[in-house]
Amino acid sequence: EPEVTQTPSHQVTQMGQEVILRCVPISNHLYFYWYRQILGQKVEFLVSFYNNEISEKSEIFDDQFSVERPDGSNFTLKIRSTKLEDSAMYFCASSDGRGLTGELFFGEGSRLTVL
Amino acid sequence: AQSVTQLGSHVSVSEGALVLLRCNYSSSVPPYLFWYVQYPNQGLQLLLKYTSAATLVKGINGFEAEFKKSETSFHLTKPSAHMSDAAEYFCAVSVDNDMRFGAGTRLTVKP
């Protein structure tokens, strides 16, 4: 069964460093998303991406964050200069966008620890 | 924008007892509704989804949920709790491929 894959599963970085989290969405999907979950808290929407541009972003998604689809398969989240509060689990998701079910398919997550 | 409210951040039941996790949604258009389960240190697993077909939706692991438009609710139930059901449960609403999650309910199952 097709699935969303994320790498790395866990990354530890120093505050101020740049981090890139990678995702390979399901191949025929058109909508891509990043969500964040700080330990013990709710799953928060960061950004959605369609047709090679951001379609919506939350207030969390400030100038330190960027997303890119550099080729036909990868979807990346970059944090330019990490802060302690960026420590969280980051989930990538994709959707076929046909609106029939509205279902998003999630990856297993990338845990980011900022020291 | 659409949103969900999960009543009760923590629910504790005895093994074999009824599980009821509450979710109310807010949406200006007919939504799609979902329940996800998250086990410790794991990702989000889809339990069940409502996509405007039957209002009573059956999911995995014996869970089901009923969409009640008049109450704007989508509560999750299971007749008999099992120890393995202990996890975090998230209700989610999706409109136009835009999904938002509730704050989650942690289910504890006592032996």
PDB file of C-alpha atoms in Angstrom:
ATOM      1  CA  GLU A   1       0.000   0.000   0.000  1.00  0.00           C
ATOM      2  CA  PRO A   2       1.379   3.433  -0.902  1.00  0.00           C
ATOM      3  CA  GLU A   3       2.602   5.464   2.023  1.00  0.00           C
ATOM      4  CA  VAL A   4       4.158   8.761   2.948  1.00  0.00           C
ATOM      5  CA  THR A   5       7.764   8.415   4.036  1.00  0.00           C
ATOM      6  CA  GLN A   6       9.749  10.878   6.107  1.00  0.00           C
ATOM      7  CA  THR A   7      13.435  11.262   6.828  1.00  0.00           C
ATOM      8  CA  PRO A   8      15.145  11.538   9.187  1.00  0.00           C
ATOM      9  CA  SER A   9      13.099   9.834  11.870  1.00  0.00           C
ATOM     10  CA  HIS A  10      14.999  11.778  14.501  1.00  0.00           C
ATOM     11  CA  GLN A  11      17.345  14.729  14.231  1.00  0.00           C
ATOM     12  CA  VAL A  12      19.240  16.486  16.972  1.00  0.00           C
ATOM     13  CA  THR A  13      20.600  19.936  16.216  1.00  0.00           C
ATOM     14  CA  GLN A  14      22.083  22.939  17.926  1.00  0.00           C
ATOM     15  CA  MET A  15      20.080  26.115  18.299  1.00  0.00           C
ATOM     16  CA  GLY A  16      20.632  28.418  15.341  1.00  0.00           C
ATOM     17  CA  GLN A  17      21.393  25.635  12.891  1.00  0.00           C
ATOM     18  CA  GLU A  18      19.444  25.013   9.712  1.00  0.00           C
ATOM     19  CA  VAL A  19      17.397  21.849   9.464  1.00  0.00           C
ATOM     20  CA  ILE A  20      15.776  20.232   6.460  1.00  0.00           C
ATOM     21  CA  LEU A  21      13.107  17.596   6.967  1.00  0.00           C
ATOM     22  CA  ARG A  22      12.277  15.476   3.973  1.00  0.00           C
ATOM     23  CA  CYS A  23       9.105  13.804   2.866  1.00  0.00           C
ATOM     24  CA  VAL A  24       8.153  11.627  -0.057  1.00  0.00           C
ATOM     25  CA  PRO A  25       4.386  11.921  -0.534  1.00  0.00           C
ATOM     26  CA  ILE A  26       2.238   9.299  -2.207  1.00  0.00           C
ATOM     27  CA  SER A  27       3.071   9.469  -5.886  1.00  0.00           C
ATOM     28  CA  ASN A  28      -0.247  10.544  -7.426  1.00  0.00           C
ATOM     29  CA  HIS A  29      -1.133  13.017  -4.689  1.00  0.00           C
ATOM     30  CA  LEU A  30      -1.406  16.703  -5.412  1.00  0.00           C
ATOM     31  CA  TYR A  31      -1.685  18.368  -1.984  1.00  0.00           C
ATOM     32  CA  PHE A  32       1.100  18.322   0.559  1.00  0.00           C
ATOM     33  CA  TYR A  33       1.160  19.390   4.169  1.00  0.00           C
ATOM     34  CA  TRP A  34       3.329  19.819   7.211  1.00  0.00           C
ATOM     35  CA  TYR A  35       1.996  19.591  10.730  1.00  0.00           C
ATOM     36  CA  ARG A  36       3.813  19.966  14.039  1.00  0.00           C
ATOM     37  CA  GLN A  37       3.230  18.324  17.384  1.00  0.00           C
ATOM     38  CA  ILE A  38       5.109  19.622  20.391  1.00  0.00           C
ATOM     39  CA  LEU A  39       5.554  16.831  22.928  1.00  0.00           C
ATOM     40  CA  GLY A  40       2.293  16.111  24.702  1.00  0.00           C
ATOM     41  CA  GLN A  41       0.344  18.719  22.779  1.00  0.00           C
ATOM     42  CA  LYS A  42      -2.044  18.879  19.862  1.00  0.00           C
ATOM     43  CA  VAL A  43      -1.235  18.404  16.200  1.00  0.00           C
ATOM     44  CA  GLU A  44      -0.885  21.876  14.681  1.00  0.00           C
ATOM     45  CA  PHE A  45      -1.206  22.830  11.048  1.00  0.00           C
ATOM     46  CA  LEU A  46       1.855  24.539   9.584  1.00  0.00           C
ATOM     47  CA  VAL A  47       1.423  24.777   5.840  1.00  0.00           C
ATOM     48  CA  SER A  48      -0.288  23.321   2.791  1.00  0.00           C
ATOM     49  CA  PHE A  49       1.221  23.241  -0.672  1.00  0.00           C
ATOM     50  CA  TYR A  50      -0.433  22.781  -4.052  1.00  0.00           C
ATOM     51  CA  ASN A  51       0.639  23.395  -7.626  1.00  0.00           C
ATOM     52  CA  ASN A  52       4.143  24.356  -6.545  1.00  0.00           C
ATOM     53  CA  GLU A  53       3.101  27.068  -4.166  1.00  0.00           C
ATOM     54  CA  ILE A  54       1.891  27.533  -0.622  1.00  0.00           C
ATOM     55  CA  SER A  55      -1.892  27.476  -0.525  1.00  0.00           C
ATOM     56  CA  GLU A  56      -2.264  28.201   3.169  1.00  0.00           C
ATOM     57  CA  LYS A  57      -0.042  28.689   6.199  1.00  0.00           C
ATOM     58  CA  SER A  58      -0.593  29.165   9.898  1.00  0.00           C
ATOM     59  CA  GLU A  59       0.795  31.862  12.163  1.00  0.00           C
ATOM     60  CA  ILE A  60       3.399  29.353  13.305  1.00  0.00           C
ATOM     61  CA  PHE A  61       4.856  29.240   9.802  1.00  0.00           C
ATOM     62  CA  ASP A  62       6.945  32.402  10.032  1.00  0.00           C
ATOM     63  CA  ASP A  63       9.915  33.544   7.971  1.00  0.00           C
ATOM     64  CA  GLN A  64      12.126  30.912   9.571  1.00  0.00           C
ATOM     65  CA  PHE A  65      10.189  28.206   7.779  1.00  0.00           C
ATOM     66  CA  SER A  66      10.082  27.376   4.101  1.00  0.00           C
ATOM     67  CA  VAL A  67       8.835  24.502   1.989  1.00  0.00           C
ATOM     68  CA  GLU A  68       9.942  23.249  -1.347  1.00  0.00           C
ATOM     69  CA  ARG A  69       9.214  20.551  -3.838  1.00  0.00           C
ATOM     70  CA  PRO A  70      12.623  20.378  -5.477  1.00  0.00           C
ATOM     71  CA  ASP A  71      11.797  17.494  -7.781  1.00  0.00           C
ATOM     72  CA  GLY A  72       8.866  15.296  -8.658  1.00  0.00           C
ATOM     73  CA  SER A  73       8.969  13.244  -5.508  1.00  0.00           C
ATOM     74  CA  ASN A  74      10.319  15.119  -2.487  1.00  0.00           C
ATOM     75  CA  PHE A  75       8.624  17.724  -0.327  1.00  0.00           C
ATOM     76  CA  THR A  76      10.864  19.448   2.196  1.00  0.00           C
ATOM     77  CA  LEU A  77      10.453  21.628   5.242  1.00  0.00           C
ATOM     78  CA  LYS A  78      13.365  23.906   6.063  1.00  0.00           C
ATOM     79  CA  ILE A  79      13.860  25.691   9.339  1.00  0.00           C
ATOM     80  CA  ARG A  80      16.449  28.363   8.731  1.00  0.00           C
ATOM     81  CA  SER A  81      17.676  29.034  12.257  1.00  0.00           C
ATOM     82  CA  THR A  82      16.276  26.618  14.793  1.00  0.00           C
ATOM     83  CA  LYS A  83      15.064  27.695  18.209  1.00  0.00           C
ATOM     84  CA  LEU A  84      14.534  25.599  21.309  1.00  0.00           C
ATOM     85  CA  GLU A  85      10.789  25.857  20.843  1.00  0.00           C
ATOM     86  CA  ASP A  86      11.057  24.229  17.414  1.00  0.00           C
ATOM     87  CA  SER A  87      11.629  20.908  19.163  1.00  0.00           C
ATOM     88  CA  ALA A  88       8.668  18.812  18.105  1.00  0.00           C
ATOM     89  CA  MET A  89       7.475  15.966  15.959  1.00  0.00           C
ATOM     90  CA  TYR A  90       6.903  17.113  12.398  1.00  0.00           C
ATOM     91  CA  PHE A  91       4.398  15.210  10.302  1.00  0.00           C
ATOM     92  CA  CYS A  92       4.194  15.330   6.549  1.00  0.00           C
ATOM     93  CA  ALA A  93       0.926  14.459   4.845  1.00  0.00           C
ATOM     94  CA  SER A  94      -0.434  14.245   1.336  1.00  0.00           C
ATOM     95  CA  SER A  95      -3.851  14.106  -0.280  1.00  0.00           C
ATOM     96  CA  ASP A  96      -5.131  13.235  -3.726  1.00  0.00           C
ATOM     97  CA  GLY A  97      -7.012  16.509  -3.664  1.00  0.00           C
ATOM     98  CA  ARG A  98     -10.040  15.165  -5.431  1.00  0.00           C
ATOM     99  CA  GLY A  99     -12.161  16.113  -2.462  1.00  0.00           C
ATOM    100  CA  LEU A 100     -13.974  12.803  -2.428  1.00  0.00           C
ATOM    101  CA  THR A 101     -12.850  11.929   1.054  1.00  0.00           C
ATOM    102  CA  GLY A 102     -10.758  14.832   2.262  1.00  0.00           C
ATOM    103  CA  GLU A 103      -8.437  12.289   3.820  1.00  0.00           C
ATOM    104  CA  LEU A 104      -4.833  13.120   4.445  1.00  0.00           C
ATOM    105  CA  PHE A 105      -2.262  10.368   4.583  1.00  0.00           C
ATOM    106  CA  PHE A 106       0.402  10.937   7.203  1.00  0.00           C
ATOM    107  CA  GLY A 107       3.995   9.877   7.466  1.00  0.00           C
ATOM    108  CA  GLU A 108       5.479   8.457  10.644  1.00  0.00           C
ATOM    109  CA  GLY A 109       6.943  11.815  11.593  1.00  0.00           C
ATOM    110  CA  SER A 110      10.377  13.339  12.084  1.00  0.00           C
ATOM    111  CA  ARG A 111      11.315  14.153  15.629  1.00  0.00           C
ATOM    112  CA  LEU A 112      13.402  17.309  15.897  1.00  0.00           C
ATOM    113  CA  THR A 113      15.326  18.031  19.067  1.00  0.00           C
ATOM    114  CA  VAL A 114      16.948  21.444  19.345  1.00  0.00           C
ATOM    115  CA  LEU A 115      19.608  21.788  22.038  1.00  0.00           C
TER     116      LEU A 115
ATOM    117  CA  ALA B   1     -12.148  28.220   9.186  1.00  0.00           C
ATOM    118  CA  GLN B   2     -13.280  24.831  10.400  1.00  0.00           C
ATOM    119  CA  SER B   3     -12.352  23.594  13.869  1.00  0.00           C
ATOM    120  CA  VAL B   4     -12.978  20.779  16.310  1.00  0.00           C
ATOM    121  CA  THR B   5     -13.330  20.716  20.066  1.00  0.00           C
ATOM    122  CA  GLN B   6     -12.606  17.583  22.027  1.00  0.00           C
ATOM    123  CA  LEU B   7     -14.245  17.584  25.431  1.00  0.00           C
ATOM    124  CA  GLY B   8     -12.012  16.032  28.028  1.00  0.00           C
ATOM    125  CA  SER B   9      -8.265  15.985  27.626  1.00  0.00           C
ATOM    126  CA  HIS B  10      -8.083  12.776  29.621  1.00  0.00           C
ATOM    127  CA  VAL B  11     -10.562   9.908  29.867  1.00  0.00           C
ATOM    128  CA  SER B  12     -10.056   6.892  32.090  1.00  0.00           C
ATOM    129  CA  VAL B  13     -12.120   3.701  31.836  1.00  0.00           C
ATOM    130  CA  SER B  14     -11.904   0.194  33.186  1.00  0.00           C
ATOM    131  CA  GLU B  15     -11.120  -2.691  30.908  1.00  0.00           C
ATOM    132  CA  GLY B  16     -14.376  -3.942  29.398  1.00  0.00           C
ATOM    133  CA  ALA B  17     -16.194  -0.664  29.967  1.00  0.00           C
ATOM    134  CA  LEU B  18     -17.698   1.589  27.329  1.00  0.00           C
ATOM    135  CA  VAL B  19     -15.378   4.109  25.729  1.00  0.00           C
ATOM    136  CA  LEU B  20     -16.858   7.489  24.763  1.00  0.00           C
ATOM    137  CA  LEU B  21     -14.622  10.235  23.412  1.00  0.00           C
ATOM    138  CA  ARG B  22     -16.383  13.440  22.504  1.00  0.00           C
ATOM    139  CA  CYS B  23     -15.826  15.639  19.486  1.00  0.00           C
ATOM    140  CA  ASN B  24     -17.767  18.646  18.273  1.00  0.00           C
ATOM    141  CA  TYR B  25     -16.988  20.414  15.055  1.00  0.00           C
ATOM    142  CA  SER B  26     -17.527  23.816  13.548  1.00  0.00           C
ATOM    143  CA  SER B  27     -17.734  24.257   9.802  1.00  0.00           C
ATOM    144  CA  SER B  28     -19.585  26.527   7.417  1.00  0.00           C
ATOM    145  CA  VAL B  29     -19.916  23.747   4.851  1.00  0.00           C
ATOM    146  CA  PRO B  30     -20.477  20.000   5.183  1.00  0.00           C
ATOM    147  CA  PRO B  31     -17.222  18.623   6.511  1.00  0.00           C
ATOM    148  CA  TYR B  32     -15.381  15.391   6.384  1.00  0.00           C
ATOM    149  CA  LEU B  33     -14.578  14.113   9.876  1.00  0.00           C
ATOM    150  CA  PHE B  34     -11.890  11.781  11.099  1.00  0.00           C
ATOM    151  CA  TRP B  35     -10.597  10.082  14.185  1.00  0.00           C
ATOM    152  CA  TYR B  36      -6.907   9.312  14.451  1.00  0.00           C
ATOM    153  CA  VAL B  37      -5.121   7.321  17.130  1.00  0.00           C
ATOM    154  CA  GLN B  38      -1.560   7.924  18.242  1.00  0.00           C
ATOM    155  CA  TYR B  39       0.308   5.382  20.310  1.00  0.00           C
ATOM    156  CA  PRO B  40       3.341   6.544  22.311  1.00  0.00           C
ATOM    157  CA  ASN B  41       6.209   7.670  20.109  1.00  0.00           C
ATOM    158  CA  GLN B  42       4.347   6.767  16.960  1.00  0.00           C
ATOM    159  CA  GLY B  43       2.624   8.540  14.089  1.00  0.00           C
ATOM    160  CA  LEU B  44      -1.050   9.139  13.379  1.00  0.00           C
ATOM    161  CA  GLN B  45      -3.143   6.128  12.439  1.00  0.00           C
ATOM    162  CA  LEU B  46      -6.553   6.590  10.880  1.00  0.00           C
ATOM    163  CA  LEU B  47      -9.294   4.933  12.950  1.00  0.00           C
ATOM    164  CA  LEU B  48     -12.292   5.923  10.889  1.00  0.00           C
ATOM    165  CA  LYS B  49     -13.704   8.657   8.698  1.00  0.00           C
ATOM    166  CA  TYR B  50     -17.046  10.218   7.833  1.00  0.00           C
ATOM    167  CA  THR B  51     -17.362  11.283   4.212  1.00  0.00           C
ATOM    168  CA  SER B  52     -21.092  12.060   3.875  1.00  0.00           C
ATOM    169  CA  ALA B  53     -22.215   8.497   3.294  1.00  0.00           C
ATOM    170  CA  ALA B  54     -23.540   6.567   6.295  1.00  0.00           C
ATOM    171  CA  THR B  55     -23.779   8.623   9.486  1.00  0.00           C
ATOM    172  CA  LEU B  56     -22.660   5.677  11.612  1.00  0.00           C
ATOM    173  CA  VAL B  57     -19.113   4.864  10.705  1.00  0.00           C
ATOM    174  CA  LYS B  58     -17.275   1.738  11.749  1.00  0.00           C
ATOM    175  CA  GLY B  59     -13.530   1.751  12.024  1.00  0.00           C
ATOM    176  CA  ILE B  60     -10.676  -0.454  13.054  1.00  0.00           C
ATOM    177  CA  ASN B  61     -10.234  -2.099  16.450  1.00  0.00           C
ATOM    178  CA  GLY B  62     -13.983  -2.119  17.161  1.00  0.00           C
ATOM    179  CA  PHE B  63     -14.380   1.651  17.226  1.00  0.00           C
ATOM    180  CA  GLU B  64     -17.261   3.498  15.668  1.00  0.00           C
ATOM    181  CA  ALA B  65     -18.488   7.067  15.468  1.00  0.00           C
ATOM    182  CA  GLU B  66     -21.790   8.687  14.635  1.00  0.00           C
ATOM    183  CA  PHE B  67     -22.132  11.914  12.719  1.00  0.00           C
ATOM    184  CA  LYS B  68     -24.937  14.038  14.157  1.00  0.00           C
ATOM    185  CA  LYS B  69     -25.440  17.171  12.151  1.00  0.00           C
ATOM    186  CA  SER B  70     -28.023  18.607  14.538  1.00  0.00           C
ATOM    187  CA  GLU B  71     -25.524  18.391  17.385  1.00  0.00           C
ATOM    188  CA  THR B  72     -22.418  19.093  15.241  1.00  0.00           C
ATOM    189  CA  SER B  73     -20.879  16.075  16.895  1.00  0.00           C
ATOM    190  CA  PHE B  74     -18.808  13.090  15.901  1.00  0.00           C
ATOM    191  CA  HIS B  75     -18.263  11.161  19.112  1.00  0.00           C
ATOM    192  CA  LEU B  76     -16.098   8.046  19.126  1.00  0.00           C
ATOM    193  CA  THR B  77     -17.284   4.942  20.943  1.00  0.00           C
ATOM    194  CA  LYS B  78     -16.232   1.402  21.637  1.00  0.00           C
ATOM    195  CA  PRO B  79     -18.479  -0.997  23.588  1.00  0.00           C
ATOM    196  CA  SER B  80     -15.714  -2.692  25.530  1.00  0.00           C
ATOM    197  CA  ALA B  81     -12.321  -1.167  26.235  1.00  0.00           C
ATOM    198  CA  HIS B  82      -9.167  -3.197  25.900  1.00  0.00           C
ATOM    199  CA  MET B  83      -5.824  -2.450  27.507  1.00  0.00           C
ATOM    200  CA  SER B  84      -4.334  -1.988  24.042  1.00  0.00           C
ATOM    201  CA  ASP B  85      -6.715   0.931  23.416  1.00  0.00           C
ATOM    202  CA  ALA B  86      -4.679   3.164  25.704  1.00  0.00           C
ATOM    203  CA  ALA B  87      -3.454   5.971  23.454  1.00  0.00           C
ATOM    204  CA  GLU B  88      -4.057   9.553  22.394  1.00  0.00           C
ATOM    205  CA  TYR B  89      -7.076  10.106  20.159  1.00  0.00           C
ATOM    206  CA  PHE B  90      -7.465  13.052  17.833  1.00  0.00           C
ATOM    207  CA  CYS B  91     -10.612  14.199  16.112  1.00  0.00           C
ATOM    208  CA  ALA B  92     -10.080  16.098  12.859  1.00  0.00           C
ATOM    209  CA  VAL B  93     -12.219  18.043  10.410  1.00  0.00           C
ATOM    210  CA  SER B  94     -11.399  18.540   6.763  1.00  0.00           C
ATOM    211  CA  VAL B  95     -12.887  21.035   4.337  1.00  0.00           C
ATOM    212  CA  ASP B  96     -11.468  21.552   0.841  1.00  0.00           C
ATOM    213  CA  ASN B  97      -8.436  19.415   1.646  1.00  0.00           C
ATOM    214  CA  ASP B  98      -7.668  21.566   4.685  1.00  0.00           C
ATOM    215  CA  MET B  99      -7.522  19.461   7.856  1.00  0.00           C
ATOM    216  CA  ARG B 100      -7.555  20.734  11.423  1.00  0.00           C
ATOM    217  CA  PHE B 101      -7.131  18.681  14.584  1.00  0.00           C
ATOM    218  CA  GLY B 102      -8.638  18.819  18.016  1.00  0.00           C
ATOM    219  CA  ALA B 103      -6.453  19.028  21.096  1.00  0.00           C
ATOM    220  CA  GLY B 104      -6.608  15.287  21.647  1.00  0.00           C
ATOM    221  CA  THR B 105      -7.954  13.016  24.369  1.00  0.00           C
ATOM    222  CA  ARG B 106      -5.689  10.671  26.234  1.00  0.00           C
ATOM    223  CA  LEU B 107      -7.433   7.384  26.962  1.00  0.00           C
ATOM    224  CA  THR B 108      -6.266   5.371  29.929  1.00  0.00           C
ATOM    225  CA  VAL B 109      -7.567   1.832  30.448  1.00  0.00           C
ATOM    226  CA  LYS B 110      -7.423   0.417  33.954  1.00  0.00           C
ATOM    227  CA  PRO B 111      -7.224  -3.339  34.528  1.00  0.00           C
TER     228      PRO B 111
END
